PDB file of C-alpha atoms in Angstrom:
ATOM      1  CA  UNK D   1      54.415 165.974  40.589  1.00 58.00           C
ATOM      2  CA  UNK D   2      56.434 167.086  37.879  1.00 69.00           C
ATOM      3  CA  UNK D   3      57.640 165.265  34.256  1.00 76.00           C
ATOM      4  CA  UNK D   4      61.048 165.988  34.020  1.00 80.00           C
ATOM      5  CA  UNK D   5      62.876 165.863  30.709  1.00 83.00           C
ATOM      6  CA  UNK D   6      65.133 163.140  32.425  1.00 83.00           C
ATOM      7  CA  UNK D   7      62.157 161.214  32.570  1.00 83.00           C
ATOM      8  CA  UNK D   8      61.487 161.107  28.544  1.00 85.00           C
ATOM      9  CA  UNK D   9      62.279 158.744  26.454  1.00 86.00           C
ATOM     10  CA  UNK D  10      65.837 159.108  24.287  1.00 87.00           C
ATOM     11  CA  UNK D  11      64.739 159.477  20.918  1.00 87.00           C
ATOM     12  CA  UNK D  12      62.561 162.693  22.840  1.00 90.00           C
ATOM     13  CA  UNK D  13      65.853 164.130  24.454  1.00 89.00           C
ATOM     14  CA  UNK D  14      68.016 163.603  21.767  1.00 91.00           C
ATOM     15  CA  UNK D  15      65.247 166.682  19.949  1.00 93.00           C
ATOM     16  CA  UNK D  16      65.923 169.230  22.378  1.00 93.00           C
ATOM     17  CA  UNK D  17      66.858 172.741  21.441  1.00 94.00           C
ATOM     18  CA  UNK D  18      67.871 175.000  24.521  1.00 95.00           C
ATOM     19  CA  UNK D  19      67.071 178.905  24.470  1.00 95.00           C
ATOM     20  CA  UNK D  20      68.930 181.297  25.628  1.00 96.00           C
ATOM     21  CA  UNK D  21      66.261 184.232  26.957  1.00 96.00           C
ATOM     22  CA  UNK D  22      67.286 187.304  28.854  1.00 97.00           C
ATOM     23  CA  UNK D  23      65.307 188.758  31.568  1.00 94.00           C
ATOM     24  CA  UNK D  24      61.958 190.660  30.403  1.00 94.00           C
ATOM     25  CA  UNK D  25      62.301 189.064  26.692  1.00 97.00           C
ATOM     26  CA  UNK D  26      59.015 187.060  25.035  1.00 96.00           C
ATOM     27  CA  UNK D  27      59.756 183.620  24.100  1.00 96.00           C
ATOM     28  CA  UNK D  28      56.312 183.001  22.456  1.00 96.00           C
ATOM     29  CA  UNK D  29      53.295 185.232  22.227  1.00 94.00           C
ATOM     30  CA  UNK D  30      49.609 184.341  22.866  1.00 93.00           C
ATOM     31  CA  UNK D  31      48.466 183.573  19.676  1.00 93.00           C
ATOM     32  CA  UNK D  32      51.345 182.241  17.801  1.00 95.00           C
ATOM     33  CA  UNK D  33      51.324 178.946  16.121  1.00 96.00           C
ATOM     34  CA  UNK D  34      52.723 176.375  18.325  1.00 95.00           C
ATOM     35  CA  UNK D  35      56.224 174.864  18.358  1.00 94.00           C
ATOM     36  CA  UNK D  36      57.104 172.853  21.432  1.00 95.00           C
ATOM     37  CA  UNK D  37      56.429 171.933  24.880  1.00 93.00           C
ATOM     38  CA  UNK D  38      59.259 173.581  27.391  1.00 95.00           C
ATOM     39  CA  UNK D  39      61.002 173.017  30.712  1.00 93.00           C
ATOM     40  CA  UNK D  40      62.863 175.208  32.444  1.00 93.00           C
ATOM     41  CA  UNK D  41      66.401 174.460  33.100  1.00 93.00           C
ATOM     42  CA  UNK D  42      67.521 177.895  34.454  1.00 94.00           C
ATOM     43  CA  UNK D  43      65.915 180.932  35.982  1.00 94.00           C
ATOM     44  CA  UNK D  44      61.746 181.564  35.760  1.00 92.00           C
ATOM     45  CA  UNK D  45      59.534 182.503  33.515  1.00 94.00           C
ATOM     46  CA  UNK D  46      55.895 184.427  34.150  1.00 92.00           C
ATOM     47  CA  UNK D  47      52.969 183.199  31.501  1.00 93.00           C
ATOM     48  CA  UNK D  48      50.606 186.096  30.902  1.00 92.00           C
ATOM     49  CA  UNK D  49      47.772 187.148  29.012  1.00 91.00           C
ATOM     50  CA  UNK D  50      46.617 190.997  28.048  1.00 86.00           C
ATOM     51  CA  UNK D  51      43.412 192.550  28.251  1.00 80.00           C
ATOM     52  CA  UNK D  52      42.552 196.133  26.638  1.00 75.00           C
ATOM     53  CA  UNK D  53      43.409 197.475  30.425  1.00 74.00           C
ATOM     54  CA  UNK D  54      46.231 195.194  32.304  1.00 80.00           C
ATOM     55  CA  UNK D  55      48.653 192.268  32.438  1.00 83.00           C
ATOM     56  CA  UNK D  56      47.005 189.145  33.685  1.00 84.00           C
ATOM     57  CA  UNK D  57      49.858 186.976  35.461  1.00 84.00           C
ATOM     58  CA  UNK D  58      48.008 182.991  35.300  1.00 86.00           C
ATOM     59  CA  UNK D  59      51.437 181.508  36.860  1.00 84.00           C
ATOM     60  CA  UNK D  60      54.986 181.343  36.989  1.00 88.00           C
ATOM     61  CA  UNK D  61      57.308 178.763  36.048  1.00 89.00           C
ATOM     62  CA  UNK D  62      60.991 178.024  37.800  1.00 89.00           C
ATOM     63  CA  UNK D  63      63.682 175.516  37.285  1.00 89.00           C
ATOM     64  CA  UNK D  64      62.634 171.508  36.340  1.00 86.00           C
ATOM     65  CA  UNK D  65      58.983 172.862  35.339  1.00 88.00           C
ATOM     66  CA  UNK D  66      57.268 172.514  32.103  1.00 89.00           C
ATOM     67  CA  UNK D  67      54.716 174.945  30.355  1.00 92.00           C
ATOM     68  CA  UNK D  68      53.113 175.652  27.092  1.00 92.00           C
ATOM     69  CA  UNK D  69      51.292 171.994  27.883  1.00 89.00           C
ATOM     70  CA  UNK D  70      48.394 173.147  26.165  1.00 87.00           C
ATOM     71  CA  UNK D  71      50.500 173.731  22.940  1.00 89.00           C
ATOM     72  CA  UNK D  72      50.382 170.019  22.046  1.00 89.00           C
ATOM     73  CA  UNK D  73      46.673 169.600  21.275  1.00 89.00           C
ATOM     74  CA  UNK D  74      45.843 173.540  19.939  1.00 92.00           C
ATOM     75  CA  UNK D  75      47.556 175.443  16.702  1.00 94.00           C
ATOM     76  CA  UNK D  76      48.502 178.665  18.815  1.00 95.00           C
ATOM     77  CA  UNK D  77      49.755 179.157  22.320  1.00 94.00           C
ATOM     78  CA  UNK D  78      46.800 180.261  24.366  1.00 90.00           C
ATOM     79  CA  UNK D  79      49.362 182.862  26.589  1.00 93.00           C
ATOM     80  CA  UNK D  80      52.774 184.685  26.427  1.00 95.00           C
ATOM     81  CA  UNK D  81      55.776 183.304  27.799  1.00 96.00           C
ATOM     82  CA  UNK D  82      58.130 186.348  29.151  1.00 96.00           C
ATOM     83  CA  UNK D  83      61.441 185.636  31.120  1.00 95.00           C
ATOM     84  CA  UNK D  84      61.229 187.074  34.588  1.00 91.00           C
ATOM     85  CA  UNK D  85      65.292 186.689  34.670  1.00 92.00           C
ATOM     86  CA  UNK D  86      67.701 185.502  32.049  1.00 96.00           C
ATOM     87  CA  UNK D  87      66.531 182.200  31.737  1.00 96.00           C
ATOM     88  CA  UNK D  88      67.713 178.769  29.690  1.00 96.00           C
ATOM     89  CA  UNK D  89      64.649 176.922  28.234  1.00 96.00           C
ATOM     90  CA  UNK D  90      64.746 173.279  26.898  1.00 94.00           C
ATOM     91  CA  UNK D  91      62.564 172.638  24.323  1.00 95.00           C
ATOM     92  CA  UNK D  92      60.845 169.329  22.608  1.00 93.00           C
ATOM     93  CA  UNK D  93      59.406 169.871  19.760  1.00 94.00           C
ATOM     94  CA  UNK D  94      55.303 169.541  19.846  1.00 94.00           C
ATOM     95  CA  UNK D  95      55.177 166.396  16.634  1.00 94.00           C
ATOM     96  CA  UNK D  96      57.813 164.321  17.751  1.00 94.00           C
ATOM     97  CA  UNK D  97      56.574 164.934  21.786  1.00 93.00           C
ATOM     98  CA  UNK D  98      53.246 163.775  20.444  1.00 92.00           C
ATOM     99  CA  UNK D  99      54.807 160.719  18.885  1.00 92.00           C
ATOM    100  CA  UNK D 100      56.656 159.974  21.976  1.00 91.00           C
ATOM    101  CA  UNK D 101      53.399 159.564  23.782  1.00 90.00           C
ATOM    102  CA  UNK D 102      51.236 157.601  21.091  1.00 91.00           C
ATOM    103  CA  UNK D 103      54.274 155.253  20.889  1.00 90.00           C
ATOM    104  CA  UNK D 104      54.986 154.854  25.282  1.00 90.00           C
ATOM    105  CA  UNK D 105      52.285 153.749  27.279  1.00 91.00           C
ATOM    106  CA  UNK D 106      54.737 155.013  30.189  1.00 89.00           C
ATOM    107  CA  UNK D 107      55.356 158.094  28.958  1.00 89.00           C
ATOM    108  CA  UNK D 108      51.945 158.622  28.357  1.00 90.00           C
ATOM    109  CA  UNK D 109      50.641 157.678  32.238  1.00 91.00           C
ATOM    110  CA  UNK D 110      53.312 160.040  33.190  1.00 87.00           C
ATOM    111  CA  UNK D 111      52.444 162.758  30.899  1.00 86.00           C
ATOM    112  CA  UNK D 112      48.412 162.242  32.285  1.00 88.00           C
ATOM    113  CA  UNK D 113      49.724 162.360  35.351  1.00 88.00           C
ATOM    114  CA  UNK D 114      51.831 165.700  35.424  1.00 84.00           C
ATOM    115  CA  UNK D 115      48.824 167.283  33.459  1.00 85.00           C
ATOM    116  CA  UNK D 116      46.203 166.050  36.327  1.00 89.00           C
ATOM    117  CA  UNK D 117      48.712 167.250  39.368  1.00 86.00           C
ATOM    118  CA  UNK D 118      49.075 170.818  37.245  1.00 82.00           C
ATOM    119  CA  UNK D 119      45.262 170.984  36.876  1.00 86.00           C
ATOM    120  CA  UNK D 120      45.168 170.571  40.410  1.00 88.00           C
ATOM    121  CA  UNK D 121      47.610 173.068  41.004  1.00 84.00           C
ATOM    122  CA  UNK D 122      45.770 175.967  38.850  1.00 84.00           C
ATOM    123  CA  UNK D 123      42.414 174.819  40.726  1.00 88.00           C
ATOM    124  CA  UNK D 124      43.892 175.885  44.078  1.00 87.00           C
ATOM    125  CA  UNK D 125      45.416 178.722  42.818  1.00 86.00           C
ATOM    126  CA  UNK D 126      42.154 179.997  41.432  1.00 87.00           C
ATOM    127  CA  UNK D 127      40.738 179.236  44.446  1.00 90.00           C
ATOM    128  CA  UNK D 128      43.081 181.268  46.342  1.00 89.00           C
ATOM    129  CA  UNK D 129      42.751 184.375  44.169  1.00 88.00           C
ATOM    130  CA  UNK D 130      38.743 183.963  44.746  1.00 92.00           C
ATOM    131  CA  UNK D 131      39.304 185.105  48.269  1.00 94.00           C
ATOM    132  CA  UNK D 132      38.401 188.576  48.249  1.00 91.00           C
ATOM    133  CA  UNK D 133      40.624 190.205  51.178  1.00 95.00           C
ATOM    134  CA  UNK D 134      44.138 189.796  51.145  1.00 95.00           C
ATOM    135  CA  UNK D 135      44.576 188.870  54.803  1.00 95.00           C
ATOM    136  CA  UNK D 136      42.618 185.735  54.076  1.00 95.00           C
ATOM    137  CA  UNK D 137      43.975 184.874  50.923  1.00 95.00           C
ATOM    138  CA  UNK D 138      47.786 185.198  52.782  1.00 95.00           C
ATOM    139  CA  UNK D 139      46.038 182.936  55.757  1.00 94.00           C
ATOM    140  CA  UNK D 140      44.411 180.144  53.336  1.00 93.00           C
ATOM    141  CA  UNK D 141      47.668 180.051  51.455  1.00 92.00           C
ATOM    142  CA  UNK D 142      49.581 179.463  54.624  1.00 93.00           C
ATOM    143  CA  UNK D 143      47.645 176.892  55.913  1.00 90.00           C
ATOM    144  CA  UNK D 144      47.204 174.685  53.138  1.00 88.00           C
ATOM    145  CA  UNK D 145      51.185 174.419  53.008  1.00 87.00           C
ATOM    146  CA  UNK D 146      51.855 173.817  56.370  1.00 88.00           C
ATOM    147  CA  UNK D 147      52.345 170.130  57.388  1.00 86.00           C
ATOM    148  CA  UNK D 148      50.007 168.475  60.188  1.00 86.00           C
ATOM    149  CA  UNK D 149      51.565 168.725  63.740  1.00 85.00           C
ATOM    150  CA  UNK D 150      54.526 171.683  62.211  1.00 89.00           C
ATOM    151  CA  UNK D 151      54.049 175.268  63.409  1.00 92.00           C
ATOM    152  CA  UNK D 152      56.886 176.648  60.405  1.00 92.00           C
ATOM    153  CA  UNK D 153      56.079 177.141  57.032  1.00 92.00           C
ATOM    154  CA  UNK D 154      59.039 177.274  54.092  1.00 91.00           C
ATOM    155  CA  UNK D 155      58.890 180.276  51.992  1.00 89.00           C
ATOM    156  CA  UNK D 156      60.551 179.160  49.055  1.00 82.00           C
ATOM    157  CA  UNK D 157      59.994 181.374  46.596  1.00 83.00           C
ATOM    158  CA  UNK D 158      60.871 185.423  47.335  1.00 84.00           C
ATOM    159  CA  UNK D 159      57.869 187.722  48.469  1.00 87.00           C
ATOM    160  CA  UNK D 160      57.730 189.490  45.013  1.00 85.00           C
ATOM    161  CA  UNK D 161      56.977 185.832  43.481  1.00 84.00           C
ATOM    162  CA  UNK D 162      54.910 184.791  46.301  1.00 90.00           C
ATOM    163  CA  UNK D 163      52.612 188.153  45.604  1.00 90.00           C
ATOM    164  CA  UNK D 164      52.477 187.394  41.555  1.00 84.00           C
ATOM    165  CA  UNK D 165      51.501 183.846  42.579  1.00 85.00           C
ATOM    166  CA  UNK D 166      48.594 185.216  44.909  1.00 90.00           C
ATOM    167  CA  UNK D 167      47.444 187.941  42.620  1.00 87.00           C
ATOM    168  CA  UNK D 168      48.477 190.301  44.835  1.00 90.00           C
ATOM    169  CA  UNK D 169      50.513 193.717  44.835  1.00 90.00           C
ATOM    170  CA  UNK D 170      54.249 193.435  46.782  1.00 91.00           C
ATOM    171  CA  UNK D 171      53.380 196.246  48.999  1.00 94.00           C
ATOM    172  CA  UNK D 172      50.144 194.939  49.560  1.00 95.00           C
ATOM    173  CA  UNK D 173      51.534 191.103  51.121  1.00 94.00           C
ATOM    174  CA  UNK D 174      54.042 193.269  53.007  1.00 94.00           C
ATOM    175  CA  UNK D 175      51.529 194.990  54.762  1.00 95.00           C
ATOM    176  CA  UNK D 176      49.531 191.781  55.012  1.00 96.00           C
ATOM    177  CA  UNK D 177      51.825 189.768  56.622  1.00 95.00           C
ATOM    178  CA  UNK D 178      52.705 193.034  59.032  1.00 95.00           C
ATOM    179  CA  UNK D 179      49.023 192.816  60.057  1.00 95.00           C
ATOM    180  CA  UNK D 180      49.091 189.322  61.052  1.00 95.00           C
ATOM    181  CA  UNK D 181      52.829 189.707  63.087  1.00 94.00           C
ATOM    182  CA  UNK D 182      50.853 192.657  64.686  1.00 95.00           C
ATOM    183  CA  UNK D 183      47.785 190.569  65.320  1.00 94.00           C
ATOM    184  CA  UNK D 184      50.083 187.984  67.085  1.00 93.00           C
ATOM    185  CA  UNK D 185      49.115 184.749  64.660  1.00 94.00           C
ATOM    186  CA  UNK D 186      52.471 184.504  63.266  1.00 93.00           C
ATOM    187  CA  UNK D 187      55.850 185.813  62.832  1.00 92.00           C
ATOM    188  CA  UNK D 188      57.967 185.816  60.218  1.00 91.00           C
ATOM    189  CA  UNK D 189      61.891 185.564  58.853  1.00 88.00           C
ATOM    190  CA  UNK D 190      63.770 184.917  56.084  1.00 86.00           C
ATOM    191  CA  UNK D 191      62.892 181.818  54.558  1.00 87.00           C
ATOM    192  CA  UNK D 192      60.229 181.016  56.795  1.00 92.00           C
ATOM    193  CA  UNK D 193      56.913 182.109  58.711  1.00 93.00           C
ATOM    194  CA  UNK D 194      56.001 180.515  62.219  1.00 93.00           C
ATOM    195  CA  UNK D 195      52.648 179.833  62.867  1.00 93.00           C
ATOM    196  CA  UNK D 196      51.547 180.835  67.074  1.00 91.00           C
ATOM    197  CA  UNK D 197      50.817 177.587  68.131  1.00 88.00           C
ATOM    198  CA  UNK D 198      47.702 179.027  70.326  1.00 87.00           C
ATOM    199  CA  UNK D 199      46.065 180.431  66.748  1.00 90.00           C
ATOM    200  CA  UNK D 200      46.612 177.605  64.980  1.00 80.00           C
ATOM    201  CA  UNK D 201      45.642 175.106  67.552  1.00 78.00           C
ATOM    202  CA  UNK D 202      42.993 176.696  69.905  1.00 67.00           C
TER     203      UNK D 202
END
């Protein structure tokens, strides 16, 4: 469950500045004092963090989705925000957001809400990236989305996102979900993976 800016109060969307971000730039960097809480209207952004050694991708953000949450109660972003595409960001600045929810008991049961459903969210995902081999992590992933009694499972993201999302290489998935075609449990097309109804219900 997602708080969408159509869901704020006017005096919060009448605030909004939009952003204009082409694909690879920053629009905030771990560390820097914080602004605003964002949505995304257009294209996806990847929040990140950097060790000595690597990139560390947390999670990705696409259209209708907020981010930088954390901004509101901490003086600097705790990640970097870079556009995977050329992107349009809506942003509400992080005072008067804060006002909005101290004033509306509404807006503030939403807000609680959206932050409980995107702990949740993060939880699996950690959960997911816990499983060491990569033919599990693929099968737990699978599973969890599909819906009782359904044998086909909507990919709706593409397989590069899908692999950033599961903390895994795109070679690496490819090969994954190769292995399980080969191994009979499931075949897969565009848009889609079908479950064999004998794995999945023995």
């Amino acid at each position: 469950m997602m708080l969408t800016i159509e869901e704020l109060p006017a005096k919060l969307r009448n605030a909004v500045t939009y952003h204009e971000i082409a694909a690879n730039q920053i629009l905030f960097q771990q560390g820097e004092p914080t602004q605003a809480i964002y949505w995304v209207e257009s294209g996806r952004l990847k929040l990140v963090s950097f060790t000595d050694e690597r990139m560390i991708i947390h999670y990705c953000v696409g259209i209708g989705e907020s981010f930088a949450e954390t901004g509101l109660y901490f003086d600097t972003y705790a990640c970097t925000a870079i556009a995977e595409q050329a992107s349009r960001i809506i942003a509400v600045p992080k005072q008067i957001f804060l006002q909005g929810v101290r004033e509306s008991p509404i807006l503030c049961e939403q807000y609680l809400t959206h932050l409980t459903h995107r702990f949740a969210s993060v939880k699996r995902l950690l959960e997911l990236r816990s499983i060491h081999f990569a033919r599990e992590r693929l099968l737990h992933y699978l599973c969890y989305q599909i819906q009782p009694g359904q044998l086909v499972v909507p990919l709706k993201q593409s397989l590069k996102n899908l692999a950033i999302e599961l903390g895994l290489s795109p070679e690496v998935l490819s090969r994954t979900f190769a292995q399980l075609e080969s191994e009979k449990i499931l075949s897969r097309k565009k848009g889609s993976v079908t479950f064999n109804s004998e794995w999945l219900n023995p």
